JSON list of C-alpha atoms in Angstrom, two decimals:
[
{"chain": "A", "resi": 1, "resn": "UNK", "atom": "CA", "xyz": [-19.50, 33.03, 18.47]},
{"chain": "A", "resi": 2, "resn": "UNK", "atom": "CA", "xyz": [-16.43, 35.09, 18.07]},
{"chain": "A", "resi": 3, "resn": "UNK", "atom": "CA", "xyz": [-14.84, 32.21, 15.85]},
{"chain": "A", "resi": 4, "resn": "UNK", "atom": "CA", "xyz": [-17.97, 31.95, 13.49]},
{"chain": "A", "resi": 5, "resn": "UNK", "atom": "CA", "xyz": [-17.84, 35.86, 12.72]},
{"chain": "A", "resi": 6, "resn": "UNK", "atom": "CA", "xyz": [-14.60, 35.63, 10.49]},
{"chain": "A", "resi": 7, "resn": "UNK", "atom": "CA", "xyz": [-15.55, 32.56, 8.69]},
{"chain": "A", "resi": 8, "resn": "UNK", "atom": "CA", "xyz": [-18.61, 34.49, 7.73]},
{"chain": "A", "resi": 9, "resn": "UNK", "atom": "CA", "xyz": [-16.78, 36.71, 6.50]},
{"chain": "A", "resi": 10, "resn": "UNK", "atom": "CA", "xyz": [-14.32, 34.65, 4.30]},
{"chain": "A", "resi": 11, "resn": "UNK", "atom": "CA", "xyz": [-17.63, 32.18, 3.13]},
{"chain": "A", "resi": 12, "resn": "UNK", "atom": "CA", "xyz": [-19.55, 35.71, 1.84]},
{"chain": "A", "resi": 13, "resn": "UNK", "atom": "CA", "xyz": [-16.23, 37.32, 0.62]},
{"chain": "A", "resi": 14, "resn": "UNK", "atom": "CA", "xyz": [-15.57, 33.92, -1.69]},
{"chain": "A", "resi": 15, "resn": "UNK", "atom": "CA", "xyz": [-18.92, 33.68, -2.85]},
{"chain": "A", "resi": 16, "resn": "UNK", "atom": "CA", "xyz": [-18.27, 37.63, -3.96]},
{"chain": "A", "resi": 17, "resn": "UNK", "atom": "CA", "xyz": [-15.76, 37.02, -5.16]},
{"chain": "A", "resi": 18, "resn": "UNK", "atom": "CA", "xyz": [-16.76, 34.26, -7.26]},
{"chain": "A", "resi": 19, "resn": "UNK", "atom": "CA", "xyz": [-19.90, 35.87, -8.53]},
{"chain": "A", "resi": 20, "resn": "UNK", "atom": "CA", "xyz": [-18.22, 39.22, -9.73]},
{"chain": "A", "resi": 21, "resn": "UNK", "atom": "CA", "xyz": [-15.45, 36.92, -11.54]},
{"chain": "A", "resi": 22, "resn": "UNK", "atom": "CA", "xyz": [-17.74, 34.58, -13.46]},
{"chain": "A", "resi": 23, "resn": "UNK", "atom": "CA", "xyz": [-18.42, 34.56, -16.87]},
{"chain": "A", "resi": 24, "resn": "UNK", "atom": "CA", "xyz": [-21.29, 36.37, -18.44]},
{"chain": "A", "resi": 25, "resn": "UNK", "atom": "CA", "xyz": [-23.65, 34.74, -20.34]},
{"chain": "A", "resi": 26, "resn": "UNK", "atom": "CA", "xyz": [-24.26, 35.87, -23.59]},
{"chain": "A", "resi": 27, "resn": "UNK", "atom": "CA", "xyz": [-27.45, 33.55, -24.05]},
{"chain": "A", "resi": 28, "resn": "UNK", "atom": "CA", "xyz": [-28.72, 30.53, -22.43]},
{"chain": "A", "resi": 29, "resn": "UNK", "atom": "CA", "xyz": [-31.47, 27.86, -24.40]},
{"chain": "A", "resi": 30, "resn": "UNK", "atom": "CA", "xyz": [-32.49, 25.02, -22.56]},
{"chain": "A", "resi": 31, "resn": "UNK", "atom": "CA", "xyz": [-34.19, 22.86, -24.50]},
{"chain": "A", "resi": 32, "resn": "UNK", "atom": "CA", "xyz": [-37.06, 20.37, -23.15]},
{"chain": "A", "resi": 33, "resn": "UNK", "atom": "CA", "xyz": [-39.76, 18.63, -24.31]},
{"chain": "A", "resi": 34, "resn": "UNK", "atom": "CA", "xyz": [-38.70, 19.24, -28.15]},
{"chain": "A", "resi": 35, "resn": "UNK", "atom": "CA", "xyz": [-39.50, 23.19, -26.46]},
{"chain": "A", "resi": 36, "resn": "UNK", "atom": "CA", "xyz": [-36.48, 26.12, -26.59]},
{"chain": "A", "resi": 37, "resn": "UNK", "atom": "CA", "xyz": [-36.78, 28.76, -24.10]},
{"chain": "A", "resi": 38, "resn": "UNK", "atom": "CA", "xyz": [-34.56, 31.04, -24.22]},
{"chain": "A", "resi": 39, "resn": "UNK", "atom": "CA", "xyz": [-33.28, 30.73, -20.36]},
{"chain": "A", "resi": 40, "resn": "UNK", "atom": "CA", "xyz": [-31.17, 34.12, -19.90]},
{"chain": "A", "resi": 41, "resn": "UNK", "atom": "CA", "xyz": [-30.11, 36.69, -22.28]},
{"chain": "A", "resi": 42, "resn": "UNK", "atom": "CA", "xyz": [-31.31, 37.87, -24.98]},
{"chain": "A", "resi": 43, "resn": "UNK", "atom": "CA", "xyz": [-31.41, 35.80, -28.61]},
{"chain": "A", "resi": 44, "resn": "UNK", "atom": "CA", "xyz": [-33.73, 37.27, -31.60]},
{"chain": "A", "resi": 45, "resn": "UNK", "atom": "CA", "xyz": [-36.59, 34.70, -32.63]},
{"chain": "A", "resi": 46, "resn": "UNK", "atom": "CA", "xyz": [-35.06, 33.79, -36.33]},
{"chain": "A", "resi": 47, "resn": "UNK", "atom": "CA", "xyz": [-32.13, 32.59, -34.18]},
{"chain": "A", "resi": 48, "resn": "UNK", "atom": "CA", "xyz": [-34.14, 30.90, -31.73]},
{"chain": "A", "resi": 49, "resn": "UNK", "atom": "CA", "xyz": [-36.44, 29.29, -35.00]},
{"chain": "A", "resi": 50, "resn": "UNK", "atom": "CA", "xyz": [-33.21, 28.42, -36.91]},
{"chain": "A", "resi": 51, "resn": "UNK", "atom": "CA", "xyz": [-31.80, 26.60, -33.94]},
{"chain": "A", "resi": 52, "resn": "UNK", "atom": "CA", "xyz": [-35.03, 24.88, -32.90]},
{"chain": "A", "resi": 53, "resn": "UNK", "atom": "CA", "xyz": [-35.40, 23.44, -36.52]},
{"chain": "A", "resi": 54, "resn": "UNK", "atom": "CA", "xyz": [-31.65, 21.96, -36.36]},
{"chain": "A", "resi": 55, "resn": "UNK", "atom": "CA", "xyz": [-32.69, 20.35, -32.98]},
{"chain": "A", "resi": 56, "resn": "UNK", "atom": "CA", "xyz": [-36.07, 19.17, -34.27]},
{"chain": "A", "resi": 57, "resn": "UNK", "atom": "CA", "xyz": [-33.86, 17.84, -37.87]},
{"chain": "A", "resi": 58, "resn": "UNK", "atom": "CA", "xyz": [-32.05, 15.98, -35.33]},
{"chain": "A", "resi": 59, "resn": "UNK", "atom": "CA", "xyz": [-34.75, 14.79, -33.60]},
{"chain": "A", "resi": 60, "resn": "UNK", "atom": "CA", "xyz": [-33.35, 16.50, -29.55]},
{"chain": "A", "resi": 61, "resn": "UNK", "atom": "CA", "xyz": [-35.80, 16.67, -27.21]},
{"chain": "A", "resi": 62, "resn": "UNK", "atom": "CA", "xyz": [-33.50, 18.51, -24.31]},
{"chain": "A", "resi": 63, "resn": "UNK", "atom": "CA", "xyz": [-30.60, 19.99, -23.98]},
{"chain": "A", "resi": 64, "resn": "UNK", "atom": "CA", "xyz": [-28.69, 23.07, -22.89]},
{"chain": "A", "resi": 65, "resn": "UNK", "atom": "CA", "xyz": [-26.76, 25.70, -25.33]},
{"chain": "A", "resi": 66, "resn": "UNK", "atom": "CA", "xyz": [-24.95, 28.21, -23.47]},
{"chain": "A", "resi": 67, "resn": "UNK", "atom": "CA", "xyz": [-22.74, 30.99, -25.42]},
{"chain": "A", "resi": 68, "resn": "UNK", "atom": "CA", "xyz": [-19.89, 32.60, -23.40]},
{"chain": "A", "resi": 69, "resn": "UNK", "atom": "CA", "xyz": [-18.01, 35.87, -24.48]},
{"chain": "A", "resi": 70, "resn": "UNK", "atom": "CA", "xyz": [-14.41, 34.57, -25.77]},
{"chain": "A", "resi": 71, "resn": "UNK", "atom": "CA", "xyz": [-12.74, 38.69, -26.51]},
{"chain": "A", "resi": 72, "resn": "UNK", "atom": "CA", "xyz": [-14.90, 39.52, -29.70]},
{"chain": "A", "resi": 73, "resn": "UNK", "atom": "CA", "xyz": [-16.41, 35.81, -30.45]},
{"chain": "A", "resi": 74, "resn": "UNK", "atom": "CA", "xyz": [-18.65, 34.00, -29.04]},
{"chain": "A", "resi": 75, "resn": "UNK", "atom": "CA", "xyz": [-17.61, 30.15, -27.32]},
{"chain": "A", "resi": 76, "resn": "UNK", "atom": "CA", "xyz": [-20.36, 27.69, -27.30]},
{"chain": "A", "resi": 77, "resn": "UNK", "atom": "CA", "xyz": [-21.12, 24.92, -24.74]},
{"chain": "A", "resi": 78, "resn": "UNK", "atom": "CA", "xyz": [-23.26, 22.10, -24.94]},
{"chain": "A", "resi": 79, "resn": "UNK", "atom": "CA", "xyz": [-24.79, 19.33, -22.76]},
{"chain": "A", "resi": 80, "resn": "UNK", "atom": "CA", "xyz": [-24.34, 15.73, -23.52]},
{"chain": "A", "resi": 81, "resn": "UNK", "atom": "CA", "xyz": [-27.67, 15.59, -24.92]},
{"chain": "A", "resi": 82, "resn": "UNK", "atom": "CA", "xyz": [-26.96, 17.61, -27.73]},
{"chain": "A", "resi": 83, "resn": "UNK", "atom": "CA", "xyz": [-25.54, 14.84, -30.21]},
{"chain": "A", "resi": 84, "resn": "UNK", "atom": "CA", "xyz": [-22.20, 16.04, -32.25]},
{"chain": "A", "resi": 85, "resn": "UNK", "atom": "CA", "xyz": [-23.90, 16.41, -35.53]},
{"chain": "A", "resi": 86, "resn": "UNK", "atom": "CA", "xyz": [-26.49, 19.27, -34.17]},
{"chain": "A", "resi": 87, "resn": "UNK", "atom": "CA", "xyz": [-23.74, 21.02, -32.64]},
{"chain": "A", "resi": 88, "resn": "UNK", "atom": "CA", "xyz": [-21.61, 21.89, -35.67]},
{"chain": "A", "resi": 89, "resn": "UNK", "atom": "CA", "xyz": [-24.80, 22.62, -37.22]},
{"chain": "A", "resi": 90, "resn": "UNK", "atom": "CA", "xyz": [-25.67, 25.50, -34.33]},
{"chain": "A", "resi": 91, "resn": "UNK", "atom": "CA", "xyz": [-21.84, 26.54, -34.42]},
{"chain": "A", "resi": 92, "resn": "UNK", "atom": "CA", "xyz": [-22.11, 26.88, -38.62]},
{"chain": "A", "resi": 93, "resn": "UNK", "atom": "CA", "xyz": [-25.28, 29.13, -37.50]},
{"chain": "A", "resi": 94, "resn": "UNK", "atom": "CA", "xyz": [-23.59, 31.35, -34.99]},
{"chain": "A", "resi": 95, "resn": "UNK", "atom": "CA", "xyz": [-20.89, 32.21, -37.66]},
{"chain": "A", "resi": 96, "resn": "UNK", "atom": "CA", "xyz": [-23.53, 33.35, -39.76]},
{"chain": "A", "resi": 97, "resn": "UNK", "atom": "CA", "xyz": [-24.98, 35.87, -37.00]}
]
């Protein structure tokens, strides 16, 4: 018992740790069923319309956008199922935010 008590205490100071140094999320879509829901954060709903008519030009059906604070910018991350094409198009977007 005496042994377990101090790798408690390392296993909840790491996951502390690792939650107070991750990034924030600026905004999270995922994108399912040809559907965007606006997963965390906050995004207004001409953004959320002009993004789900780029997927829907592309023809996606899921996917996940997730924006990341980069200093004063925003960074941009996309799952596999978003093809190239649709993500330069939601990058060219985010510029114009």
């Amino acid at each position: 018992m005496e042994r377990l008590i101090p790798i408690l205490a390392v296993t909840v100071g790491a996951v502390l740790l690792y939650l107070a140094t991750r990034p924030k999320v600026v905004f999270q879509i995922k994108y399912r069923n040809g559907i965007p829901q606006v997963a965390r954060g906050r995004l207004t709903e001409a953004t959320r319309s002009a993004i789900h008519e780029i997927c829907c030009q592309n023809e996606m059906r899921s996917g996940t956008i997730t924006a990341l604070p980069r200093g004063k910018r925003v960074h941009l991350k996309f799952s596999r199922d978003i093809p190239p094409g649709c993500q330069q198009q939601i990058r060219n977007l985010m510029l114009l935010d």
